[in-house]
Amino acid sequence: MMKTPHERLSINAYLVFFLVHTAQIGLGIVGVQRVIFVEARQDAWIAVLLSGLWIHLVVFVIYQTLKQTEYDNIFSLHTFVYGRVLGWVVNAAVVVYFLMAYTSILLGYVEMALTWMYPDFPLWGGTLILVVLTVYALYGGGFRLVAGVSFLTFFMTIWIVIVVFQPLKYAEWIHLLPIWEATPKQMTNGVLKTAYTMLGFEVLYIVYPFVKEKQRAHRYAQLGVLLTTFLVASVTVIAIVFFSPMQLDVTIWASLSMFTIIKFPFIERFEYVVIPLWLLVILPNLLMFMWAMTRGGKALFHVKQKYLLFIFACVAYALALFFEKRATINEFIDKVGYYGFGFSFIYPFFLYVFVRMKMWIKGSNK
Amino acid sequence: MKWLIACMLLLSGCVSPRVLERQGIITTAGFDKKGNLYEVGSVMLSFQTAGSSMSEVIEATNKTSKGARQDLEAQTSHDLGSGQIRVVLYGKELAEKDGIFSLTDTLQRDANIGSLVYLAVAEPSAKQVVKSKKHEDTPDIGTYLYRLIEKNLRSESLLAATLHEFIHSYYDVGKDPVLPCLSLRDDKPIIEKVALFRGDKFVGTVRLDESFYIKMLASEYNTGLKNITVSRDEVAPLLIKKKGKKVNIVMNEIRTKRKITFVSQKPTPHFRVTVKMQTEILEMSEKMKPIMQANIHVLERAIEKQMKKEIEQLLAKLKAYKTDPIGFGQIYDHSVRKLQLTPKQWDKLYQDTQIDVDVNVSILRTGTID
């Protein structure tokens, strides 16, 4: 069992809303439409809603799990449930997952920025900037900075939502018909494919011990998820009515392509505003996952988080250097989504059962 | 941490700068085909330090459009930038024989180019239109063409023509794109017709007064003029003279609402088109009795009858061209469950499709006099 973190390090409950929401929204929402659409066709938005419902349930279960002890994060829970050796292995797997998620965001964002804005800039340069930025932020700030960044970037970017509805002037609503044509199998695949976009709520496992008013954290986490589901479902519906089906099948960054028709008298190509701005959207993701990694590393190696920060940053950067082509990056992101689905959508239920069982056994032993 | 900031600043300097005076901004590009090769003519706009700008037409021939772009670079001391491209023209012959999808596809693929570029078909060839010297008071032909299309799109019967809409209709099963057709009169590019496409291939044109109906049926239509000719018998109660030619009526400030319902699938697809139109009368070729509540319906019914006839003629013409710009196929595809319509299937079904037209006109005003 862990001790509760220092008062100075803890955060207000309402910040959980921003932490969960900004950890969820990131790179996925830029191109999620095609990925789901390929599976569930015009019912893609239903798949998003279903996935959202599922996440609400998962967040509830995560909260129930964490409520058992109040002071534990996922790493100490694993040691508690699985014992020292097996627990170490499972924790290592979780850290690897965070590492992959972090790297996928690095690659995905840089790749997007290069395609749209800086075709002559090398991939390694872009990723280096982002890695350096993460290290710089976390070295000085730590967890309170992560919370602050999500709070600030949320307000700096949420206004984009207003603009997102502008493509509706080209909308052909008939594309949504007939509703519920997808077979259960297509729908399941659709839900599975939303995973990468909706991931991030699992940070609750690590953030929770830092929250001051624990009983209120749950409500805010649910609200964060609700907003995410609403946004992802909206952009999905808009993309379906904006593009024709076969066009959406080949559009990689549907949200960005929709921005190309937005025009203001003072700025003609709105996507050139959105892409740099998107750095603010993925920044909380990067910081959150890196911080989660160092948290896990601390549990694994009992080393100061500061040193781990440098080590993990180097590892992530080295990993990112392996990638060059879009096809391989896509495959990598797909894989992260797949593991993420297992870890965040399914595993919390098992963990809850394990924790309850372990506690029950311990209780009856006494 | 200082070295980190320094490192970030240095890295962000890696992106190459662009100096305005060294840029040649392409405002329009025209494509034709000669044998296997694309002939490209581009209008390049460049700015001098003194403040004035100049435009120049440069031409190149190559196997691909981007290859031609490279040849263009060899002909100028400026860096060509295509971010400001406004209008892309395709020669009629190229559009008819080869189709233009591969050329629009590369525009879409290029992140430099926005989705609101206007596309158009040029007659007799794109090159001739681009080379035209008559562009009113605009600095170059590209800007002229852009404003010409934009204005006619907004206020007249011209149909939507942006890159986004073209690609959208091209990919949509059961809907075919349309583009404006530019032609030359006394060497000045004008819009007289609308080009119809089947897939990405040009199949024929309709006059602007016919495209009025396509626009009306494909979307909501606001403002614009429409001239309609009705026979004398139809409006007999209103006429003062009993003999003469047909009566011409010009309507203004037209607002329409259309509804297409899918009635039945078998034996052949059956649609019902209902158009509700509100308008005011601007001109009549003949003196009439004052139009009052009691007799206004005579005029309305006469217009309805004529419009219905014209719409039916147009639909027959579209069927003959085997093109479906209104998107009946799309409605069919989305109304029938468990159906993956293919363009081929729709081609066959479209010929037998039954379309009932129902027009409902109401005249709101008759100008400043009755």
XYZ file of C-alpha atoms in Angstrom:
736
model
C 0.000 0.000 0.000
C 1.189 3.455 -0.862
C 1.073 6.573 1.189
C -1.116 9.394 0.047
C 0.857 11.951 -1.971
C 1.919 15.158 -0.352
C -0.763 17.803 0.045
C 1.298 20.182 -2.066
C 1.131 17.786 -4.996
C -2.581 17.074 -4.962
C -5.155 18.702 -7.199
C -8.765 19.805 -7.002
C -11.405 17.351 -8.135
C -12.712 19.486 -10.982
C -9.329 19.226 -12.711
C -10.053 15.550 -13.273
C -12.539 16.656 -15.908
C -9.807 18.405 -17.867
C -7.256 15.671 -17.283
C -9.516 12.902 -18.520
C -10.966 14.885 -21.395
C -7.682 16.248 -22.752
C -6.012 12.877 -22.319
C -8.753 11.379 -24.485
C -8.931 14.007 -27.204
C -5.812 14.089 -29.244
C -4.642 12.810 -32.515
C -7.405 10.296 -33.089
C -10.205 12.778 -33.594
C -8.443 14.237 -36.629
C -8.857 11.078 -38.645
C -11.156 8.800 -36.709
C -14.065 9.166 -39.127
C -12.622 7.088 -41.901
C -11.399 4.351 -39.607
C -14.852 3.758 -38.139
C -16.660 4.444 -41.371
C -14.773 1.699 -43.170
C -16.200 -0.739 -40.613
C -19.671 0.490 -39.761
C -20.475 2.625 -42.841
C -23.155 5.268 -42.232
C -23.794 3.926 -38.741
C -20.299 4.927 -37.642
C -21.672 7.551 -35.299
C -23.710 4.894 -33.501
C -20.513 2.953 -32.945
C -19.019 6.060 -31.327
C -22.006 6.424 -29.009
C -21.869 2.760 -28.057
C -18.190 3.052 -27.360
C -18.895 6.137 -25.246
C -21.490 4.272 -23.216
C -19.037 1.457 -22.660
C -16.417 3.919 -21.434
C -18.838 5.423 -18.935
C -19.247 1.936 -17.546
C -15.497 1.350 -17.510
C -14.860 4.627 -15.699
C -17.418 3.582 -13.118
C -15.621 0.276 -12.632
C -12.224 1.976 -12.413
C -13.597 4.283 -9.768
C -15.023 1.361 -7.811
C -11.646 -0.370 -7.977
C -9.728 2.650 -6.778
C -12.245 3.409 -4.036
C -11.272 0.173 -2.297
C -8.072 1.644 -0.956
C -8.091 5.328 -1.918
C -4.281 5.560 -1.981
C -3.306 3.110 -4.668
C -2.516 3.669 -8.291
C -2.564 0.911 -10.858
C 1.046 -0.090 -10.225
C 0.698 -0.625 -6.494
C -2.615 -2.388 -7.117
C -0.870 -4.799 -9.460
C 1.796 -5.583 -6.895
C -0.942 -6.073 -4.349
C -2.993 -8.377 -6.544
C -0.337 -10.367 -8.367
C 2.491 -10.340 -5.857
C 6.002 -9.002 -6.317
C 7.251 -10.920 -9.354
C 4.147 -11.238 -11.490
C 3.122 -7.732 -10.499
C 6.437 -6.406 -11.768
C 5.883 -8.074 -15.129
C 2.355 -6.697 -15.478
C 3.524 -3.225 -14.476
C 6.277 -3.396 -17.056
C 3.665 -4.247 -19.675
C 1.616 -1.211 -18.660
C 4.670 1.032 -18.946
C 5.406 -0.391 -22.384
C 1.829 0.379 -23.383
C 2.204 3.985 -22.247
C 5.478 4.183 -24.110
C 3.830 2.964 -27.292
C 0.934 5.356 -26.889
C 3.357 8.230 -26.374
C 5.406 7.309 -29.427
C 2.321 6.878 -31.590
C 1.215 10.414 -30.739
C 4.664 11.750 -31.554
C 4.714 10.040 -34.906
C 1.126 10.700 -35.819
C 1.293 14.406 -35.131
C 4.624 14.987 -36.799
C 3.553 13.003 -39.814
C 0.404 15.075 -40.142
C 2.261 18.366 -39.739
C 4.808 17.338 -42.343
C 2.211 16.299 -44.919
C 0.191 19.468 -44.558
C 2.680 22.148 -43.730
C 6.365 21.326 -43.847
C 7.020 18.696 -46.498
C 10.752 19.469 -46.483
C 11.217 19.023 -42.744
C 12.640 15.703 -41.524
C 10.566 13.386 -39.329
C 13.389 13.044 -36.790
C 13.474 16.806 -36.334
C 9.779 17.042 -35.643
C 9.756 14.242 -33.118
C 12.848 15.683 -31.442
C 11.087 18.991 -30.879
C 8.156 17.260 -29.251
C 10.319 15.013 -27.058
C 12.407 17.960 -25.920
C 9.231 19.882 -25.177
C 7.896 17.029 -23.034
C 11.123 16.738 -21.085
C 11.338 20.476 -20.591
C 7.793 20.687 -19.283
C 7.911 17.691 -16.965
C 11.412 18.341 -15.635
C 10.397 21.653 -14.193
C 6.759 21.030 -13.417
C 5.804 17.460 -12.643
C 2.230 16.422 -12.151
C 0.801 19.802 -11.192
C 2.061 21.122 -14.487
C 0.328 18.325 -16.376
C -2.941 19.324 -14.723
C -2.331 22.995 -15.451
C -1.497 22.326 -19.086
C -4.665 20.315 -19.645
C -6.715 23.051 -18.030
C -5.178 25.783 -20.164
C -5.037 23.982 -23.488
C -8.644 22.949 -23.085
C -9.758 26.559 -23.126
C -7.274 27.497 -25.802
C -8.609 24.951 -28.247
C -12.243 24.252 -27.422
C -13.376 27.170 -29.598
C -12.489 25.109 -32.673
C -15.753 23.281 -32.018
C -17.689 26.313 -33.250
C -15.883 26.168 -36.568
C -16.298 22.426 -36.951
C -19.972 22.878 -37.730
C -19.318 25.129 -40.698
C -18.856 22.302 -43.226
C -22.519 21.515 -42.631
C -23.406 23.957 -45.367
C -22.257 21.294 -47.806
C -24.052 18.584 -45.877
C -26.023 15.875 -47.603
C -28.017 14.408 -44.775
C -29.236 11.561 -46.909
C -25.840 9.909 -46.399
C -26.937 8.928 -42.912
C -29.741 6.774 -44.254
C -30.696 4.018 -43.800
C -29.967 4.049 -40.096
C -28.843 0.867 -38.383
C -27.890 -1.057 -41.444
C -24.632 -2.323 -39.954
C -24.559 -5.924 -38.858
C -23.615 -6.631 -35.217
C -20.201 -7.710 -36.432
C -19.611 -4.477 -38.330
C -20.790 -2.536 -35.307
C -18.417 -4.388 -32.977
C -15.531 -3.699 -35.329
C -16.590 -0.068 -35.455
C -16.555 0.187 -31.665
C -13.152 -1.494 -31.596
C -11.799 1.052 -34.043
C -12.929 3.991 -31.935
C -10.617 2.753 -29.192
C -7.529 4.698 -30.236
C -9.428 7.963 -30.305
C -11.234 7.436 -27.032
C -8.231 6.139 -25.081
C -6.834 8.214 -22.286
C -9.428 7.767 -19.562
C -7.212 5.015 -18.105
C -5.017 7.790 -16.676
C -7.627 7.876 -13.938
C -5.809 4.853 -12.503
C -2.752 6.990 -11.881
C -4.266 10.399 -11.305
C -6.758 9.309 -8.684
C -4.475 9.240 -5.616
C -3.557 12.866 -6.311
C -7.097 14.159 -6.100
C -8.077 16.014 -2.942
C -11.815 15.348 -2.799
C -11.883 11.758 -3.960
C -15.629 11.174 -3.915
C -16.189 14.035 -6.363
C -13.529 12.892 -8.824
C -15.811 10.246 -10.262
C -18.440 12.735 -11.389
C -15.872 14.906 -13.138
C -14.277 11.954 -14.864
C -17.677 10.917 -16.234
C -18.310 14.454 -17.467
C -14.964 14.485 -19.252
C -15.848 11.249 -21.016
C -19.270 12.608 -21.921
C -17.794 15.640 -23.636
C -15.320 13.472 -25.525
C -18.042 11.155 -26.755
C -20.134 14.110 -27.841
C -17.262 15.682 -29.783
C -16.171 12.481 -31.496
C -19.754 11.609 -32.421
C -20.277 15.124 -33.813
C -17.228 15.110 -36.047
C -18.196 11.645 -37.238
C -21.699 12.722 -38.230
C -20.360 15.848 -39.909
C -17.815 13.869 -41.908
C -20.433 11.359 -43.037
C -22.733 14.047 -44.395
C -19.890 16.138 -45.781
C -18.039 13.478 -47.764
C -19.512 10.945 -50.087
C -19.001 7.385 -48.845
C -16.246 6.400 -51.242
C -14.525 9.719 -50.707
C -14.435 9.229 -46.954
C -12.953 5.787 -47.531
C -9.769 7.408 -48.849
C -9.569 10.559 -46.736
C -6.894 10.148 -44.095
C -7.463 13.262 -41.948
C -11.149 13.841 -42.499
C -11.410 16.583 -39.887
C -8.557 18.509 -41.456
C -9.919 18.038 -44.957
C -13.179 19.494 -43.722
C -11.295 22.503 -42.428
C -10.060 23.214 -45.943
C -13.459 24.598 -46.872
C -13.546 26.990 -43.956
C -12.679 30.469 -45.039
C -12.605 33.752 -43.202
C -12.055 37.153 -44.751
C -8.827 37.501 -42.798
C -7.585 33.946 -43.146
C -8.077 31.917 -46.223
C -6.708 28.529 -45.278
C -7.992 27.683 -41.861
C -6.232 24.320 -41.679
C -2.943 26.168 -41.371
C -4.196 27.583 -38.085
C -5.546 24.292 -36.857
C -2.455 22.164 -37.405
C -0.061 24.222 -35.255
C -2.873 24.681 -32.760
C -3.275 20.954 -32.599
C 0.063 20.828 -30.852
C -1.788 22.267 -27.877
C -4.338 19.480 -28.116
C -1.760 16.701 -28.135
C 0.504 18.355 -25.570
C -1.556 17.146 -22.582
C -1.522 13.665 -24.145
C 2.237 13.691 -24.434
C 2.786 15.022 -20.929
C 0.206 12.707 -19.387
C 1.577 9.555 -20.947
C 5.188 10.482 -20.244
C 4.360 11.286 -16.664
C 2.438 8.017 -16.330
C 5.487 6.211 -17.689
C 7.800 7.739 -15.117
C 5.288 6.908 -12.398
C 5.373 3.309 -13.539
C 9.139 3.354 -13.831
C 9.379 4.497 -10.232
C 7.338 1.501 -9.132
C 9.476 -0.801 -11.250
C 13.000 0.394 -10.548
C 12.675 2.586 -7.462
C 14.529 5.393 -9.218
C 13.709 9.086 -9.055
C 11.162 10.187 -11.643
C 13.529 12.907 -12.857
C 16.113 10.419 -14.111
C 13.449 8.171 -15.559
C 12.100 11.100 -17.527
C 15.349 11.376 -19.466
C 15.635 7.649 -19.963
C 12.083 7.171 -21.221
C 12.321 10.219 -23.451
C 15.424 8.747 -25.107
C 13.754 5.351 -25.495
C 10.625 6.879 -27.044
C 12.703 8.989 -29.385
C 14.797 5.998 -30.432
C 11.608 4.050 -31.049
C 10.219 6.867 -33.167
C 13.360 6.862 -35.321
C 12.462 3.408 -36.592
C 9.497 4.761 -38.484
C 9.561 6.457 -41.798
C 6.621 5.491 -43.959
C 3.018 6.342 -43.344
C 1.937 2.742 -43.843
C 4.128 1.502 -40.992
C 3.125 4.389 -38.754
C -0.516 3.574 -39.415
C 0.056 -0.028 -38.569
C 1.783 0.995 -35.352
C -1.087 3.304 -34.366
C -3.545 0.517 -35.131
C -1.607 -1.769 -32.843
C -1.621 0.782 -30.046
C -5.378 1.102 -30.486
C -5.699 -2.659 -30.300
C -3.653 -3.008 -27.103
C -5.349 0.052 -25.713
C -8.717 -1.556 -26.277
C -7.644 -4.589 -24.299
C -6.031 -2.627 -21.523
C -8.563 0.177 -21.106
C -11.863 -1.245 -22.325
C -11.720 -4.820 -21.053
C -9.056 -5.231 -18.391
C -10.558 -2.834 -15.761
C -13.404 -5.302 -15.202
C -10.979 -8.125 -14.462
C -8.832 -5.944 -12.264
C -11.852 -4.995 -10.228
C -12.766 -8.630 -9.690
C -9.165 -9.520 -8.780
C -8.899 -6.692 -6.293
C -12.163 -7.620 -4.630
C -11.127 -11.282 -4.453
C -7.727 -10.466 -3.026
C -9.233 -8.201 -0.403
C -11.768 -10.811 0.522
C -9.071 -13.473 0.902
C -6.951 -11.137 2.968
C -9.911 -10.228 5.117
C -10.863 -13.850 5.801
C -7.242 -14.743 6.639
C -7.185 -12.317 9.535
C 16.970 24.299 -19.451
C 18.451 27.075 -21.579
C 19.992 24.664 -24.006
C 16.600 23.096 -24.567
C 15.073 26.391 -25.614
C 18.043 27.145 -27.821
C 17.705 23.731 -29.433
C 14.005 24.309 -30.155
C 14.667 27.702 -31.670
C 17.400 26.328 -33.895
C 15.270 23.440 -35.105
C 12.367 25.656 -36.007
C 14.720 27.595 -38.297
C 14.983 24.547 -40.538
C 11.835 25.405 -42.468
C 12.670 27.232 -45.666
C 11.539 30.857 -45.922
C 9.416 32.222 -48.734
C 10.009 35.718 -49.986
C 6.991 37.305 -51.599
C 8.915 39.034 -54.388
C 10.443 35.730 -55.439
C 7.146 33.902 -55.541
C 5.244 33.332 -58.717
C 1.689 32.745 -57.677
C -0.328 30.534 -59.962
C -3.906 31.726 -60.050
C -5.252 29.453 -62.708
C -4.195 26.422 -64.643
C -5.609 24.980 -67.833
C -5.190 21.399 -68.983
C -5.503 20.004 -72.494
C -4.384 16.780 -73.988
C -2.400 16.254 -77.115
C -1.705 12.628 -77.881
C -0.282 11.184 -74.689
C 0.857 14.450 -73.258
C -0.822 17.007 -71.085
C -0.559 20.555 -72.236
C -0.628 22.881 -69.289
C -1.043 26.619 -69.400
C -0.743 28.527 -66.156
C -1.216 32.111 -65.241
C 1.556 33.299 -62.987
C 1.107 36.405 -60.929
C 4.193 38.015 -59.460
C 4.724 41.038 -57.285
C 7.368 43.649 -57.702
C 8.959 45.512 -54.859
C 7.524 48.695 -56.331
C 4.053 47.482 -55.463
C 2.579 46.607 -58.816
C 1.935 43.077 -59.956
C 2.231 41.437 -63.322
C 0.775 38.327 -64.818
C 2.174 36.035 -67.439
C 0.982 32.873 -69.103
C 3.506 30.047 -69.100
C 3.030 26.757 -70.876
C 4.455 23.284 -70.692
C 3.863 19.799 -72.004
C 4.410 16.605 -70.051
C 3.080 13.146 -69.308
C 1.748 14.056 -65.853
C 0.337 17.262 -64.486
C 2.971 17.562 -61.780
C 5.638 16.804 -64.353
C 4.374 19.715 -66.392
C 4.580 21.769 -63.246
C 8.298 21.033 -63.175
C 8.654 22.157 -66.747
C 6.915 25.350 -65.785
C 9.490 25.942 -63.061
C 12.189 25.827 -65.716
C 10.598 28.780 -67.469
C 10.575 31.259 -64.664
C 12.935 32.852 -62.153
C 10.184 32.841 -59.520
C 9.293 30.009 -57.166
C 5.926 28.796 -58.310
C 3.367 28.443 -55.559
C 0.034 26.784 -56.103
C -1.554 27.693 -52.758
C -3.491 30.541 -54.332
C -4.797 28.640 -57.299
C -8.395 29.722 -57.885
C -9.624 28.122 -61.047
C -8.608 24.962 -62.859
C -9.777 24.535 -66.429
C -10.033 21.365 -68.431
C -10.207 21.391 -72.204
C -13.413 19.951 -73.583
C -11.612 17.296 -75.569
C -9.603 16.127 -72.581
C -12.714 15.990 -70.419
C -14.626 14.087 -73.066
C -12.035 11.466 -73.979
C -9.887 10.852 -70.941
C -11.952 12.097 -68.051
C -10.528 14.429 -65.473
C -10.532 12.390 -62.304
C -6.794 11.728 -62.233
C -6.210 15.462 -62.561
C -8.625 16.404 -59.796
C -7.242 13.641 -57.626
C -3.794 15.177 -57.620
C -5.280 18.523 -56.647
C -6.993 16.900 -53.682
C -3.851 15.001 -52.713
C -1.798 18.171 -52.678
C -2.220 19.698 -49.229
C -1.175 23.063 -50.673
C -4.375 23.389 -52.603
C -7.614 24.191 -50.846
C -10.886 22.417 -51.525
C -12.640 25.542 -52.717
C -10.840 25.762 -56.046
C -13.308 26.179 -58.893
C -13.214 23.664 -61.694
C -14.572 24.348 -65.157
C -14.627 22.939 -68.635
C -13.240 25.182 -71.339
C -14.344 25.343 -74.929
C -12.713 25.008 -77.430
C -9.580 24.427 -75.327
C -8.309 25.417 -71.911
C -5.241 26.984 -73.460
C -7.238 29.467 -75.480
C -9.275 30.540 -72.489
C -6.217 30.963 -70.305
C -4.480 32.971 -72.994
C -7.376 35.340 -73.434
C -6.358 38.925 -72.899
C -9.793 40.227 -72.007
C -10.221 40.163 -68.291
C -11.949 43.435 -67.523
C -10.368 45.328 -64.653
C -8.908 42.342 -62.782
C -5.108 41.968 -62.646
C -5.065 38.622 -64.404
C -7.294 36.160 -66.187
C -7.354 33.794 -63.186
C -8.941 36.356 -60.920
C -11.409 37.270 -63.649
C -12.507 33.676 -64.118
C -12.782 33.200 -60.384
C -15.041 36.214 -59.966
C -17.053 35.295 -63.033
C -17.811 31.838 -61.690
C -18.343 32.990 -58.130
C -20.840 35.644 -59.124
C -22.837 33.368 -61.387
C -22.830 30.668 -58.786
C -24.173 32.966 -56.115
C -26.842 34.776 -58.033
C -27.589 32.925 -61.230
C -28.399 29.476 -62.509
C -24.859 28.165 -62.501
C -24.287 24.979 -60.557
C -21.780 24.434 -57.799
C -18.345 23.750 -59.062
C -15.710 23.582 -56.335
C -13.133 20.830 -56.190
C -14.799 19.457 -53.082
C -18.192 19.230 -54.746
C -16.825 17.676 -57.903
C -14.968 14.959 -56.020
C -17.939 14.460 -53.738
C -20.344 13.857 -56.627
C -17.792 11.779 -58.484
C -17.433 9.389 -55.559
C -21.117 9.333 -54.736
C -22.849 6.403 -56.376
C -25.907 7.635 -58.223
C -24.856 11.220 -58.567
C -22.868 12.814 -61.365
C -20.899 16.033 -61.253
C -21.600 19.175 -63.244
C -19.204 21.989 -64.006
C -19.519 25.387 -65.641
C -18.593 25.437 -69.293
C -16.539 28.463 -70.315
C -16.544 29.523 -73.903
C -15.076 32.429 -75.796
C -17.060 35.233 -77.369
C -14.884 37.772 -79.133
C -11.983 36.222 -77.247
C -13.608 36.964 -73.883
C -14.367 33.993 -71.621
C -18.035 33.823 -70.702
C -20.356 31.235 -69.200
C -23.085 30.142 -71.542
C -23.588 26.536 -70.719
C -23.212 23.961 -68.008
C -21.192 20.830 -68.674
C -22.684 17.482 -67.716
C -20.521 14.594 -66.658
C -20.923 10.873 -66.394
C -18.397 9.801 -63.784
C -15.469 12.027 -64.659
C -16.184 12.201 -68.376
C -17.805 15.126 -70.113
C -20.948 13.996 -71.951
C -22.739 17.132 -73.028
C -23.977 20.543 -72.102
C -27.221 22.187 -71.145
C -28.080 25.852 -71.470
C -28.133 28.021 -68.376
C -31.918 28.231 -68.398
C -32.041 24.451 -68.259
C -29.448 24.293 -65.543
C -31.817 26.478 -63.539
C -33.965 23.387 -63.090
C -31.040 21.149 -62.230
C -30.009 23.622 -59.586
C -33.550 23.840 -58.343
C -33.933 20.078 -58.074
C -30.482 19.339 -56.702
C -30.601 21.896 -53.918
C -32.535 24.787 -52.517
C -32.449 27.709 -54.899
C -32.597 31.351 -53.964
C -32.603 34.569 -55.984
C -31.995 34.781 -59.680
C -34.168 35.393 -62.692
C -36.181 33.003 -64.765
C -37.829 33.617 -68.062
C -40.776 31.432 -68.922
C -42.899 31.301 -72.046
C -46.513 30.251 -71.725
C -49.097 29.776 -74.451
C -51.861 32.344 -74.877
C -54.669 29.957 -74.045
C -53.316 29.286 -70.608
C -53.497 32.866 -69.481
C -56.447 33.917 -71.641
C -58.555 35.397 -68.803
C -55.788 37.839 -68.034
C -55.087 39.110 -71.493
C -56.488 42.255 -72.962
C -55.648 41.519 -76.594
C -56.996 38.206 -77.764
C -54.503 37.455 -80.476
C -50.755 37.374 -80.786
C -47.697 35.311 -80.023
C -46.880 33.450 -76.853
C -46.540 35.360 -73.637
C -43.186 35.761 -71.942
C -43.040 36.188 -68.212
C -39.923 36.983 -66.207
C -39.808 36.026 -62.584
C -37.441 37.447 -60.024
C -36.372 36.724 -56.428
C -37.129 33.060 -56.799
C -37.119 30.904 -53.685
C -37.668 27.230 -54.033
C -37.979 24.257 -51.774
C -37.774 20.859 -53.288
C -38.611 17.493 -51.947
C -37.831 14.230 -53.631
C -39.636 11.219 -52.258
C -38.880 7.673 -53.175
C -42.249 6.100 -53.867
C -41.488 2.527 -54.761
C -38.642 0.292 -55.750
C -40.443 -2.176 -57.976
C -40.996 -2.792 -60.829
C -38.891 0.264 -61.646
C -37.667 2.988 -59.285
C -40.343 5.610 -58.876
C -39.742 9.104 -57.509
C -41.983 12.018 -56.831
C -40.472 15.457 -57.051
C -42.339 18.279 -55.390
C -41.132 21.816 -55.911
C -42.563 24.717 -53.976
C -41.653 28.037 -55.429
C -42.184 31.581 -54.293
C -41.453 34.396 -56.662
C -42.394 37.819 -57.929
C -43.180 38.991 -61.425
C -40.710 41.385 -62.976
C -41.619 41.571 -66.643
C -44.409 40.538 -68.998
C -44.172 40.712 -72.752
C -47.718 41.976 -73.007
C -50.067 44.273 -71.179
C -52.340 42.368 -68.853
C -55.286 43.071 -66.654
C -54.369 43.938 -63.070
C -53.369 40.809 -61.239
C -55.660 40.343 -58.258
C -56.420 37.705 -55.717
C -59.178 36.418 -58.005
C -57.100 35.844 -61.096
C -53.577 35.360 -59.804
C -54.069 31.594 -59.762
C -54.532 31.609 -63.529
C -51.046 32.904 -63.951
C -49.682 30.574 -61.307
C -51.226 27.486 -62.894
C -49.943 28.503 -66.316
C -46.401 28.874 -64.998
C -46.655 25.587 -63.138
C -47.770 23.758 -66.242
C -44.977 25.188 -68.345
C -42.343 24.509 -65.714
C -43.499 20.950 -65.319
C -43.171 20.454 -69.025
C -39.701 21.945 -69.109
C -38.534 19.893 -66.156
C -39.783 16.724 -67.796
C -37.979 17.615 -70.992
C -34.813 18.244 -69.060
C -35.079 14.934 -67.205
C -35.495 13.147 -70.503
C -32.439 14.906 -71.824
C -30.414 13.907 -68.791
C -31.521 10.329 -69.209
C -30.437 10.431 -72.827
C -27.006 11.600 -71.712
C -27.077 8.864 -69.030
C -26.118 11.364 -66.392
C -27.764 11.983 -63.049
C -26.681 15.342 -61.629
C -29.712 15.590 -59.364
C -28.789 12.429 -57.523
C -31.828 10.168 -57.861
C -29.481 7.216 -57.636
C -28.141 8.507 -54.372
C -31.643 8.711 -52.932
C -32.346 5.230 -54.236
C -29.176 3.869 -52.682
C -29.850 5.396 -49.286
C -33.551 4.555 -49.209
C -33.297 0.851 -49.879
C -31.908 -1.226 -47.053
C -29.184 -3.799 -47.562
C -28.247 -2.464 -50.937
C -24.834 -1.626 -52.259
C -25.663 0.157 -55.465
C -22.974 0.061 -58.108
C -22.735 2.726 -60.820
C -23.382 0.062 -63.433
C -26.596 -1.105 -61.813
C -27.815 2.445 -61.520
C -27.040 3.189 -65.167
C -29.460 0.443 -66.098
C -32.131 1.334 -63.563
C -31.931 5.036 -64.333
C -33.219 4.582 -67.859
C -36.460 3.062 -66.579
C -36.859 5.315 -63.603
C -40.216 6.982 -63.352
C -40.145 10.529 -62.096
C -43.349 12.453 -61.365
C -42.954 16.179 -61.192
C -45.204 18.420 -59.200
C -44.638 22.168 -59.231
C -46.353 24.596 -56.927
C -45.848 28.260 -57.722
C -47.037 31.140 -55.641
C -46.604 34.690 -56.782
C -45.970 36.851 -53.763
C -45.652 40.231 -55.416
C -45.953 41.800 -58.800
C -43.465 44.606 -58.390
C -44.615 48.129 -57.702
C -47.781 47.814 -59.805
C -50.494 45.162 -59.980
